XYZ file of N, CA and C in Angstrom:
369
model
N -61.531 152.988 119.574
C -61.676 153.218 121.319
C -61.756 154.578 121.232
N -62.689 154.604 122.020
C -63.201 156.310 122.386
C -62.362 156.967 123.161
N -61.956 158.068 122.314
C -61.019 159.247 123.024
C -61.891 160.565 122.697
N -61.891 161.194 123.745
C -62.568 162.621 124.171
C -61.113 163.814 124.437
N -60.951 165.028 123.435
C -59.863 165.604 123.986
C -60.672 166.980 123.665
N -60.146 167.855 125.415
C -60.674 169.232 125.643
C -59.874 169.958 125.006
N -60.508 171.256 125.028
C -59.729 172.275 124.670
C -60.077 173.471 124.877
N -59.797 174.979 125.052
C -60.111 176.241 124.747
C -60.178 176.617 126.169
N -59.798 175.913 127.129
C -59.340 176.459 128.548
C -58.199 177.686 128.532
N -57.978 178.343 129.679
C -57.291 179.572 129.514
C -57.184 180.270 130.990
N -56.516 181.225 131.167
C -56.889 182.431 132.197
C -57.592 183.637 131.647
N -58.863 183.849 132.506
C -59.455 185.228 131.888
C -59.569 186.045 133.336
N -60.273 187.109 133.005
C -60.499 188.059 134.028
C -62.440 187.890 134.387
N -62.542 187.919 135.782
C -63.756 187.800 135.777
C -64.463 188.666 134.684
N -65.936 188.241 134.626
C -67.045 189.025 133.517
C -66.406 188.721 132.257
N -65.293 187.876 131.742
C -64.930 187.698 130.323
C -65.709 186.063 130.106
N -65.381 185.528 128.844
C -65.948 184.443 128.656
C -64.755 183.579 128.227
N -65.130 182.441 127.928
C -64.674 181.115 127.089
C -65.156 180.337 126.588
N -64.949 179.663 125.494
C -65.505 178.267 124.618
C -64.622 177.219 124.776
N -65.007 176.073 125.632
C -64.780 174.763 125.675
C -65.004 173.940 124.462
N -64.030 173.134 123.893
C -64.451 172.287 123.049
C -63.843 170.947 123.148
N -65.103 169.855 122.941
C -64.422 168.287 123.227
C -64.920 167.846 121.917
N -63.567 167.467 121.272
C -63.478 166.464 120.084
C -63.462 165.175 120.447
N -64.411 164.259 120.214
C -64.622 162.752 120.174
C -64.247 162.309 119.047
N -63.582 161.064 119.092
C -63.574 160.206 118.130
C -63.371 158.677 118.564
N -63.747 157.647 117.445
C -64.187 156.177 117.930
C -64.736 155.832 118.698
N -65.855 156.817 118.486
C -67.097 156.281 118.645
C -68.300 155.667 118.083
N -69.578 154.870 118.372
C -70.627 154.851 117.438
C -71.697 155.357 117.892
N -72.544 155.581 117.036
C -74.002 156.423 117.921
C -75.005 155.526 118.394
N -74.788 154.419 117.990
C -75.668 153.422 118.050
C -75.310 153.200 119.989
N -73.901 153.051 120.143
C -73.482 152.322 121.695
C -73.222 153.882 122.528
N -73.466 154.748 121.701
C -72.947 155.916 122.660
C -74.007 157.547 122.367
N -75.664 156.474 122.525
C -76.400 157.443 122.470
C -76.660 157.720 123.720
N -76.067 157.971 124.787
C -76.253 158.196 126.055
C -76.118 159.910 126.812
N -76.000 160.724 125.322
C -76.000 161.785 125.850
C -74.309 162.348 126.082
N -73.986 163.529 126.174
C -72.770 164.048 126.851
C -72.726 165.316 127.852
N -71.900 165.153 128.359
C -71.542 165.847 129.634
C -70.197 166.976 130.007
N -70.536 167.666 130.689
C -69.153 168.687 131.102
C -69.185 168.586 132.681
N -67.973 168.174 133.295
C -68.015 168.473 134.626
C -66.725 169.096 135.199
N -66.676 169.510 136.131
C -65.594 170.540 136.782
C -65.128 169.823 137.899
N -63.785 169.826 138.113
C -62.714 169.691 139.492
C -62.043 170.888 140.020
N -62.486 171.595 141.202
C -62.001 171.964 141.620
C -60.690 172.060 142.578
N -60.016 173.353 142.303
C -58.763 172.615 142.938
C -58.943 172.546 144.542
N -58.142 171.517 145.044
C -58.049 171.176 146.320
C -59.431 169.886 146.267
N -59.963 169.580 145.767
C -61.434 168.754 145.937
C -61.246 167.490 144.466
N -60.107 166.965 144.688
C -59.927 166.093 143.750
C -60.499 164.916 143.449
N -61.085 164.713 144.958
C -62.150 163.609 144.728
C -63.544 163.591 144.198
N -63.808 165.005 144.016
C -65.340 165.613 143.535
C -65.374 166.199 142.014
N -66.331 165.763 141.344
C -66.440 166.259 140.044
C -67.887 166.960 139.873
N -67.950 167.978 139.929
C -69.205 168.656 139.536
C -69.775 168.088 138.434
N -70.906 167.700 138.129
C -71.792 168.005 136.804
C -72.175 169.482 136.746
N -71.615 170.131 135.507
C -72.057 171.115 135.364
C -73.240 171.607 134.166
N -72.832 170.564 133.146
C -74.137 170.719 132.094
C -73.897 169.326 131.419
N -75.285 169.005 130.714
C -75.323 167.650 129.982
C -75.986 168.042 129.098
N -76.293 167.378 127.892
C -77.323 167.222 126.848
C -77.367 165.556 126.172
N -78.671 165.402 126.055
C -78.714 164.145 125.964
C -79.132 163.716 124.191
N -79.525 162.838 123.871
C -79.489 162.312 122.418
C -80.497 163.057 121.772
N -81.143 163.895 122.467
C -82.507 164.449 121.884
C -82.378 165.796 121.802
N -80.986 166.116 122.313
C -81.106 167.784 122.562
C -81.297 168.413 123.707
N -81.948 167.612 124.589
C -82.535 168.344 125.836
C -81.036 168.644 126.661
N -81.046 169.867 126.981
C -80.288 170.252 128.049
C -80.544 170.348 129.495
N -79.163 170.314 130.320
C -79.639 170.507 131.787
C -78.124 171.175 132.226
N -78.460 172.052 133.300
C -77.386 172.702 133.927
C -77.447 172.851 135.228
N -75.987 172.897 136.117
C -76.415 173.173 137.560
C -77.030 174.633 137.432
N -77.657 174.675 138.869
C -77.834 176.050 139.158
C -76.679 177.156 139.065
N -75.625 176.848 139.476
C -74.391 177.518 139.666
C -74.056 177.889 138.032
N -74.375 178.004 137.342
C -74.010 178.099 135.899
C -75.095 178.781 135.127
N -76.683 178.278 135.330
C -77.782 178.686 134.341
C -77.331 180.079 134.056
N -77.878 180.321 133.199
C -77.829 181.820 132.056
C -76.681 182.295 132.003
N -75.391 181.326 132.254
C -74.175 181.731 132.217
C -73.560 181.103 131.037
N -73.787 179.557 131.049
C -73.333 178.500 129.856
C -74.078 178.125 129.651
N -73.704 177.651 128.025
C -74.318 177.193 127.176
C -73.758 175.625 126.590
N -74.352 174.711 126.767
C -73.896 173.425 126.189
C -74.410 173.203 124.498
N -73.786 172.866 123.732
C -73.937 172.368 122.417
C -73.507 171.278 121.985
N -73.631 170.877 120.725
C -72.622 169.781 119.952
C -73.030 169.778 118.430
N -71.864 169.821 118.119
C -71.901 170.018 116.181
C -71.387 168.299 115.775
N -72.458 167.665 115.454
C -72.587 166.277 115.183
C -71.437 166.018 113.865
N -71.718 166.647 113.098
C -71.227 166.733 111.679
C -69.496 166.795 112.101
N -69.183 167.259 113.224
C -67.812 168.199 113.563
C -67.260 166.758 114.972
N -68.189 166.133 115.384
C -68.075 165.306 116.517
C -67.417 166.162 117.900
N -68.095 167.585 117.951
C -67.869 168.121 118.947
C -68.798 168.717 120.105
N -68.133 168.570 121.146
C -69.200 169.421 122.076
C -68.576 170.172 122.659
N -69.301 171.641 123.309
C -68.923 173.027 123.134
C -69.575 172.864 124.799
N -68.943 173.968 125.105
C -69.434 174.837 126.655
C -69.210 176.148 126.353
N -70.285 176.740 126.037
C -69.686 178.450 126.017
C -70.042 179.035 128.000
N -69.094 179.474 127.766
C -69.170 180.229 129.176
C -68.966 181.733 129.188
N -69.921 182.486 129.775
C -70.084 183.789 129.615
C -70.209 184.321 131.036
N -69.481 185.398 131.455
C -69.548 186.060 132.645
C -69.004 185.324 133.990
N -68.201 184.561 133.553
C -67.419 183.995 133.938
C -66.937 184.692 135.635
N -66.989 183.933 137.100
C -66.535 184.240 138.162
C -65.403 183.254 138.255
N -64.705 184.113 139.537
C -63.476 183.309 139.947
C -63.935 181.767 140.483
N -65.201 181.703 141.120
C -65.438 180.250 141.394
C -65.890 179.182 140.303
N -65.365 179.736 139.405
C -65.569 178.664 138.288
C -64.265 178.237 137.472
N -63.466 178.718 138.241
C -62.204 178.302 138.380
C -62.066 176.541 138.533
N -61.380 176.165 137.644
C -61.466 174.298 137.930
C -60.770 173.837 136.481
N -60.763 172.546 136.870
C -60.282 171.724 135.122
C -61.687 171.289 135.254
N -61.776 171.276 133.563
C -63.104 170.846 133.167
C -63.055 169.716 131.989
N -63.767 168.819 132.442
C -63.837 167.593 131.544
C -65.352 167.171 130.884
N -64.927 166.530 129.755
C -66.209 166.128 129.163
C -66.378 164.695 129.312
N -67.333 164.241 129.091
C -67.775 162.821 129.575
C -68.668 162.036 128.626
N -68.512 160.888 127.925
C -69.728 160.114 126.799
C -69.492 158.741 127.693
N -70.760 158.264 127.544
C -70.828 157.079 128.199
C -71.232 155.991 126.897
N -71.007 154.801 126.785
C -71.203 153.999 126.055
C -71.412 152.628 126.462
N -72.332 152.037 125.717
C -72.436 150.686 126.113
C -71.908 149.639 124.944
N -70.594 149.159 124.836
C -70.177 148.317 124.033
C -70.554 146.858 124.204
N -71.407 146.466 124.972
C -72.127 145.207 124.962
C -71.658 144.653 126.489
N -71.137 145.322 127.278
C -70.346 144.945 128.731
C -70.698 146.248 129.546
N -71.771 146.775 129.551
C -72.462 147.600 130.658
C -71.656 149.212 130.131
N -72.717 149.582 130.731
C -72.569 151.217 130.499
C -70.968 151.623 130.666
N -69.972 152.415 130.179
C -69.039 152.952 130.576
C -68.687 154.218 130.082
N -68.004 154.888 131.401
C -67.838 156.261 131.003
C -66.220 156.347 130.387
N -66.234 157.686 129.434
C -64.836 157.686 128.704
C -64.855 159.208 129.139
N -63.517 159.311 129.451
C -63.130 161.085 129.707
C -62.073 161.555 129.157
N -62.136 162.845 128.988
C -61.107 163.442 128.356
C -59.936 163.868 129.622
N -58.955 164.233 129.204
C -57.678 165.034 129.722
C -58.159 166.080 130.486
N -58.900 166.947 130.196
C -59.448 167.755 131.040
C -58.843 169.639 130.479
N -59.190 169.923 130.915
C -58.749 171.350 130.212
C -58.761 172.384 131.476
N -57.961 173.312 131.987
C -57.874 174.474 132.823
C -58.588 175.445 132.384
N -59.661 175.777 133.491
C -60.311 177.158 133.451
C -59.262 178.191 134.486
N -59.088 179.428 134.632
C -58.464 180.192 135.674
C -59.255 181.530 135.854
N -60.184 181.859 136.346
C -60.768 183.135 136.472
C -60.361 183.916 137.666
N -59.710 185.206 137.141
C -59.376 185.766 138.564
C -60.045 187.132 138.847
N -60.116 187.619 139.670
C -61.116 189.056 139.750
C -60.245 189.858 139.994
């Protein structure tokens, strides 16, 4: 069973940095070669998850315009861990951050999510 566990969230002041981690287990590279992503859910908008950043199996990365130049996604395949380095944090970055992995075990493409980690940025 694919499991994702986020960590690294916290409460910081504007301008500070955080690094989020997403530890993944129970997956196979052949079934889960669809890349990984970070999403965030802003308080009061529980039905919306914004795509923050993604990295594909080839290492290509994409970012939401709102975080370009401030956030960096990376992965350590040896540690089965996805990271999101966040610098110059702003109050509008306050959200619950989730990582997502997509896999196809023969029953169609499925999305697997972690439990989320809270990031709070105060001005």
